[in-house]
Short mmCIF file of C-alpha atoms in Angstrom, two decimals:
data_model
loop_
_atom_site.label_atom_id
_atom_site.label_comp_id
_atom_site.label_asym_id
_atom_site.label_seq_id
_atom_site.Cartn_x
_atom_site.Cartn_y
_atom_site.Cartn_z
CA MET A 1 26.25 25.16 -12.90
CA THR A 2 24.12 22.01 -13.92
CA ARG A 3 24.80 19.91 -16.56
CA ASP A 4 22.57 17.24 -18.63
CA LEU A 5 23.35 13.55 -17.91
CA LYS A 6 21.43 12.68 -20.95
CA ASP A 7 23.71 15.54 -22.83
CA LEU A 8 27.17 14.36 -21.51
CA SER A 9 26.21 10.91 -22.89
CA ASP A 10 25.49 11.80 -25.94
CA PHE A 11 28.18 13.73 -26.58
CA VAL A 12 30.62 10.55 -25.50
CA VAL A 13 28.48 8.74 -28.16
CA VAL A 14 29.22 11.38 -31.06
CA ALA A 15 33.03 11.53 -29.66
CA ARG A 16 33.03 7.37 -30.35
CA ALA A 17 31.34 7.51 -33.52
CA LYS A 18 33.23 10.14 -35.09
CA GLY A 19 30.35 11.56 -36.20
CA PHE A 20 27.00 12.51 -35.84
CA ARG A 21 25.82 10.35 -38.70
CA ASP A 22 26.89 7.17 -37.09
CA GLY A 23 26.47 8.21 -33.31
CA ALA A 24 22.22 8.21 -34.43
CA ARG A 25 23.06 4.39 -35.73
CA ALA A 26 24.25 3.21 -32.71
CA SER A 27 22.14 5.32 -30.11
CA GLY A 28 18.98 5.29 -31.86
CA VAL A 29 18.92 9.13 -31.42
CA SER A 30 18.23 11.16 -34.49
CA ALA A 31 21.31 13.10 -35.73
CA SER A 32 19.88 16.54 -35.05
CA LYS A 33 18.82 15.68 -31.69
CA LEU A 34 22.69 15.04 -30.85
CA SER A 35 23.66 17.98 -32.22
CA GLU A 36 21.72 20.35 -30.33
CA ALA A 37 22.95 18.14 -27.21
CA VAL A 38 26.45 18.86 -27.90
CA ARG A 39 25.74 22.30 -28.86
CA ARG A 40 23.85 22.84 -25.51
CA LEU A 41 26.79 21.30 -23.15
CA GLU A 42 29.49 23.53 -25.03
CA THR A 43 27.18 26.58 -24.69
CA GLN A 44 27.08 25.21 -20.74
CA LEU A 45 30.95 24.71 -20.24
CA GLY A 46 32.04 27.76 -22.39
CA VAL A 47 34.35 25.49 -25.10
CA ARG A 48 34.51 23.96 -27.99
CA LEU A 49 34.50 20.33 -27.93
CA LEU A 50 33.76 19.35 -31.53
CA HIS A 51 35.28 20.63 -34.79
CA ARG A 52 32.94 20.07 -37.34
CA THR A 53 33.23 19.98 -41.00
CA THR A 54 30.91 18.73 -43.96
CA ARG A 55 33.05 15.71 -44.23
CA SER A 56 34.58 14.76 -40.67
CA VAL A 57 33.93 15.69 -36.56
CA THR A 58 37.11 15.56 -34.80
CA LEU A 59 37.59 16.24 -31.21
CA THR A 60 39.60 19.38 -29.72
CA GLU A 61 42.13 19.17 -27.12
CA SER A 62 39.10 20.28 -23.97
CA GLY A 63 37.14 17.65 -25.73
CA GLN A 64 39.61 14.96 -25.83
CA ARG A 65 40.35 15.24 -22.17
CA LEU A 66 36.83 15.08 -21.28
CA LEU A 67 36.21 12.29 -23.38
CA GLU A 68 38.91 10.74 -21.32
CA ARG A 69 37.59 11.44 -17.66
CA LEU A 70 33.92 11.17 -18.87
CA GLY A 71 33.88 7.65 -20.64
CA PRO A 72 34.72 5.97 -17.44
CA ALA A 73 32.40 7.49 -15.16
CA LEU A 74 29.72 7.21 -17.60
CA ILE A 75 30.18 3.51 -17.36
CA GLU A 76 30.13 3.52 -13.61
CA VAL A 77 27.02 5.14 -13.77
CA GLU A 78 25.21 2.76 -15.47
CA ALA A 79 26.77 -0.02 -13.93
CA SER A 80 25.33 1.32 -10.66
CA LEU A 81 22.21 2.10 -12.58
CA ASP A 82 22.12 -1.50 -13.73
CA ALA A 83 22.84 -2.30 -10.30
CA VAL A 84 20.07 -0.90 -8.67
CA ILE A 85 17.43 -2.22 -10.78
CA SER A 86 18.79 -5.48 -10.54
CA ALA A 87 18.42 -5.92 -6.76
CA GLY A 88 14.83 -3.86 -7.00
CA ARG A 89 13.76 -6.69 -9.53
CA SER A 90 15.78 -9.54 -7.63
CA LEU A 91 14.71 -11.50 -4.50
CA THR A 92 17.74 -9.93 -2.43
CA GLY A 93 17.86 -7.43 0.14
CA THR A 94 16.37 -6.39 3.53
CA LEU A 95 12.36 -6.48 4.53
CA ARG A 96 11.74 -4.15 7.20
CA LEU A 97 7.97 -4.52 9.41
CA ASN A 98 6.34 -2.44 12.20
CA VAL A 99 4.01 -4.92 13.87
CA PRO A 100 1.98 -4.92 16.99
CA VAL A 101 3.43 -7.41 19.66
CA ASN A 102 0.69 -10.06 19.40
CA ALA A 103 1.36 -10.13 15.57
CA ALA A 104 5.14 -10.91 16.49
CA ARG A 105 3.48 -13.56 19.10
CA LEU A 106 0.64 -14.86 16.73
CA ILE A 107 0.58 -14.00 13.10
CA LEU A 108 4.34 -13.83 12.07
CA PRO A 109 5.76 -17.65 13.64
CA LYS A 110 3.04 -19.28 11.02
CA ILE A 111 4.77 -16.76 8.13
CA LEU A 112 7.99 -15.95 8.31
CA PRO A 113 9.91 -19.59 8.62
CA GLY A 114 8.49 -20.39 5.11
CA PHE A 115 8.49 -17.42 3.59
CA LEU A 116 12.39 -17.48 4.79
CA ALA A 117 12.81 -20.79 3.55
CA ALA A 118 11.45 -19.93 0.20
CA ASN A 119 13.38 -16.86 -0.32
CA PRO A 120 16.99 -17.18 1.15
CA GLY A 121 18.01 -14.23 0.01
CA ILE A 122 15.82 -12.07 1.80
CA ARG A 123 16.57 -11.17 5.47
CA VAL A 124 13.32 -9.49 7.34
CA GLU A 125 13.99 -7.15 10.72
CA VAL A 126 10.59 -6.91 12.86
CA THR A 127 9.96 -4.30 15.43
CA ALA A 128 7.05 -4.80 17.53
CA GLU A 129 5.34 -2.18 19.71
CA ASN A 130 2.10 -1.30 19.83
CA SER A 131 2.23 2.78 19.00
CA VAL A 132 0.71 4.07 15.49
CA ILE A 133 3.21 5.56 13.65
CA ASP A 134 4.18 6.43 9.60
CA VAL A 135 5.60 3.43 9.12
CA LEU A 136 7.68 5.57 5.95
CA GLU A 137 8.57 8.04 7.97
CA ALA A 138 9.68 5.42 10.68
CA GLY A 139 11.76 3.82 8.07
CA TYR A 140 9.58 0.61 7.44
CA ASP A 141 8.69 -0.96 4.28
CA ALA A 142 5.40 -2.09 5.67
CA GLY A 143 3.01 -2.96 8.98
CA ILE A 144 0.97 -5.79 10.05
CA ARG A 145 -2.50 -3.10 12.00
CA TYR A 146 -5.93 -3.49 12.37
CA ASP A 147 -8.60 -1.80 10.09
CA GLU A 148 -9.63 1.14 12.48
CA ARG A 149 -6.15 2.22 12.46
CA LEU A 150 -5.44 2.34 8.94
CA GLU A 151 -5.44 5.70 6.81
CA GLN A 152 -6.74 5.82 3.33
CA ASP A 153 -4.00 6.13 1.05
CA MET A 154 -3.11 2.63 2.56
CA ILE A 155 -3.47 -0.77 0.22
CA ALA A 156 -4.05 -3.43 3.53
CA VAL A 157 -3.86 -7.41 2.31
CA PRO A 158 -5.21 -9.99 5.29
CA VAL A 159 -2.71 -11.75 7.31
CA GLY A 160 -3.62 -14.49 9.51
CA PRO A 161 -7.08 -15.42 10.33
CA ARG A 162 -9.69 -13.67 9.50
CA THR A 163 -12.10 -13.00 12.53
CA GLN A 164 -10.05 -12.62 16.06
CA ARG A 165 -11.55 -13.01 19.59
CA PHE A 166 -10.41 -11.85 22.99
CA ALA A 167 -10.85 -14.15 25.64
CA THR A 168 -11.09 -14.39 29.63
CA ALA A 169 -10.07 -16.53 31.60
CA ALA A 170 -8.17 -17.36 34.98
CA SER A 171 -6.51 -20.22 36.84
CA PRO A 172 -8.62 -23.06 38.26
CA ASP A 173 -7.12 -22.13 42.01
CA TYR A 174 -8.50 -19.00 41.05
CA LEU A 175 -11.80 -19.78 40.66
CA ALA A 176 -11.91 -22.09 43.47
CA ARG A 177 -11.38 -19.63 45.63
CA HIS A 178 -13.15 -16.98 44.15
CA GLY A 179 -15.97 -17.99 42.20
CA ARG A 180 -16.66 -18.48 38.71
CA PRO A 181 -18.20 -14.64 37.19
CA ARG A 182 -21.28 -15.09 34.83
CA HIS A 183 -21.92 -11.65 33.83
CA PRO A 184 -19.23 -9.91 32.65
CA ARG A 185 -20.51 -7.09 35.30
CA ASP A 186 -19.44 -9.63 37.61
CA LEU A 187 -15.76 -9.21 36.94
CA LEU A 188 -16.28 -5.95 38.51
CA ALA A 189 -16.27 -7.44 41.98
CA HIS A 190 -13.07 -9.59 40.68
CA ALA A 191 -9.46 -9.12 41.10
CA CYS A 192 -8.55 -8.48 36.63
CA LEU A 193 -4.96 -8.41 35.56
CA SER A 194 -5.44 -5.29 33.44
CA SER A 195 -3.39 -3.30 30.52
CA ARG A 196 -2.42 0.22 29.50
CA PHE A 197 -1.66 1.71 26.39
CA ALA A 198 1.06 4.20 25.63
CA SER A 199 -1.55 6.99 25.60
CA GLY A 200 -1.67 6.15 29.55
CA ALA A 201 -5.49 5.26 29.30
CA LEU A 202 -6.48 2.00 30.80
CA GLU A 203 -7.91 -0.53 27.97
CA ILE A 204 -11.51 -1.16 28.36
CA TRP A 205 -12.76 -5.17 28.13
CA GLU A 206 -15.40 -5.02 26.07
CA PHE A 207 -18.20 -8.07 25.15
CA GLU A 208 -21.05 -8.64 23.61
CA ARG A 209 -23.89 -10.79 23.51
CA ARG A 210 -26.89 -10.95 20.82
CA GLY A 211 -26.52 -7.28 20.34
CA GLU A 212 -26.04 -6.55 23.75
CA VAL A 213 -22.97 -4.68 24.21
CA VAL A 214 -21.20 -5.15 27.22
CA LYS A 215 -18.08 -2.28 28.52
CA VAL A 216 -16.17 -3.34 31.84
CA THR A 217 -13.35 -1.31 33.07
CA PRO A 218 -11.21 -3.50 35.07
CA ALA A 219 -9.76 -2.79 38.83
CA GLY A 220 -6.83 -5.23 40.28
CA PRO A 221 -3.75 -6.16 41.78
CA LEU A 222 -1.48 -5.59 38.36
CA VAL A 223 -1.49 -3.33 35.60
CA VAL A 224 0.89 -3.92 32.37
CA ARG A 225 2.36 -2.03 29.63
CA ALA A 226 -0.73 -3.51 26.52
CA GLY A 227 1.65 -5.69 24.27
CA THR A 228 5.26 -5.02 25.81
CA THR A 229 4.50 -7.05 29.14
CA ILE A 230 1.85 -8.99 28.78
CA ASP A 231 3.17 -12.24 29.22
CA LEU A 232 3.80 -10.65 32.71
CA ALA A 233 -0.18 -10.73 33.41
CA VAL A 234 -0.48 -13.98 31.99
CA ASP A 235 1.82 -15.72 34.44
CA ALA A 236 0.17 -14.04 37.17
CA ALA A 237 -3.01 -15.68 35.65
CA ILE A 238 -1.78 -18.81 36.12
CA ALA A 239 -0.24 -18.28 39.04
CA GLY A 240 -4.04 -17.44 40.10
CA THR A 241 -3.30 -13.52 40.42
CA GLY A 242 -6.63 -12.82 38.77
CA ILE A 243 -8.55 -12.81 35.67
CA ILE A 244 -6.75 -11.85 32.09
CA TYR A 245 -8.52 -10.88 28.81
CA LEU A 246 -6.40 -11.28 25.77
CA PHE A 247 -6.61 -12.65 22.54
CA GLU A 248 -8.36 -16.01 22.40
CA ASP A 249 -5.00 -17.05 20.25
CA TRP A 250 -2.59 -16.14 22.61
CA LEU A 251 -4.46 -17.92 25.48
CA ARG A 252 -5.59 -21.02 23.59
CA PRO A 253 -2.35 -22.87 24.60
CA HIS A 254 -2.80 -22.07 28.35
CA PHE A 255 -6.59 -23.30 27.84
CA ASP A 256 -5.23 -26.57 26.20
CA SER A 257 -2.52 -27.54 28.99
CA GLY A 258 -5.64 -26.66 31.42
CA VAL A 259 -3.73 -24.07 33.26
CA LEU A 260 -6.51 -21.64 32.43
CA GLU A 261 -10.27 -22.16 32.22
CA PRO A 262 -12.13 -19.74 29.51
CA LEU A 263 -14.65 -17.61 30.89
CA LEU A 264 -17.58 -15.81 29.92
CA GLU A 265 -16.85 -17.42 26.42
CA GLN A 266 -20.56 -16.89 25.33
CA TRP A 267 -19.61 -13.18 25.53
CA TRP A 268 -16.21 -13.41 23.92
CA GLN A 269 -16.61 -10.12 20.77
CA ASP A 270 -15.01 -11.07 17.65
CA PHE A 271 -13.39 -8.50 15.76
CA SER A 272 -11.99 -8.41 12.15
CA GLY A 273 -8.50 -9.48 11.74
CA PRO A 274 -5.12 -8.30 10.87
CA LEU A 275 -4.02 -6.33 7.87
CA LEU A 276 -0.77 -5.87 6.39
CA TYR A 277 -0.39 -2.64 4.88
CA TYR A 278 1.80 -0.25 2.97
CA TYR A 279 1.96 2.99 0.68
CA GLY A 280 0.15 2.54 -2.72
CA ASN A 281 1.54 5.77 -3.85
CA ARG A 282 5.06 4.42 -4.32
CA LEU A 283 7.31 1.70 -6.00
CA VAL A 284 6.70 -1.95 -4.01
CA PRO A 285 10.52 -3.15 -3.03
CA ALA A 286 11.23 -6.73 -4.45
CA PRO A 287 11.12 -7.73 -0.72
CA LEU A 288 7.91 -6.76 0.00
CA ARG A 289 5.83 -7.66 -3.32
CA ALA A 290 7.70 -11.62 -2.41
CA LEU A 291 5.74 -11.27 1.25
CA ILE A 292 2.69 -10.29 -0.56
CA ASP A 293 2.58 -13.13 -2.81
CA PHE A 294 3.61 -15.30 -0.33
CA ILE A 295 0.70 -14.47 1.89
CA ASN A 296 -1.73 -13.91 -0.94
CA ALA A 297 -0.42 -17.79 -1.94
CA GLN A 298 -0.98 -19.45 1.75
CA GLN A 299 -4.68 -17.90 1.74
CA GLU A 300 -5.27 -19.48 -1.71
#
């Protein structure tokens, strides 16, 4: 048997006030509605809870027993609801993010330390993977992806650089032994360190210059899983094994140190930067709202 919690609460109000009019003044609910609620509850329970006269309202024995057990229970329910509401409004709790490996490597280190320092009550859990998943169904609050992978019902916030580029590079030792490619098609004659997606498809290297787009299917001595084992390919490139194709930001420290040299730079293709995304058809948890506000403030 289902019982409306509001009816139970209205019964407690009337019982404690010892009358419908006094109960109405205490609760802000009309006396007639309180009377209807108690009558509805008595019908559902099949017992009389109140003795009503023109001068007074008193509890029956059943009503007294119900009040004694129901009063503390309702207080606990109200306290639980207050705690949930307070937690939803306060900057505490856990924020779960699902991001691609490159975002965990290049984007989050520039955001999370400052965010966590400003919000000591928030804990962030990050899962890095390149598979496209339903973040809500998988238990995450938000994710980071690129525009072409977002569904229409997502709300997206730019995070990190607005544009990025893929870069090609090789070590000075490799270039001394094999020469420097002058055109993307020259890569077909070189040892390329390629990546394979979770689907099994090899990553296609794409280049563009003055409207001309060239796509190259790389071949070489090493194939790694896109994202998760890309550091192995970077180390192999530094060791002189072959040419690598990767985010410019990932390779930039190695350019600066001189262990890798940029190749075909005039062909590097721009693409839009990453986005923090979440479903817009539900309430935004306080930790996620805090992160969105922090990101927006950084970009102002």
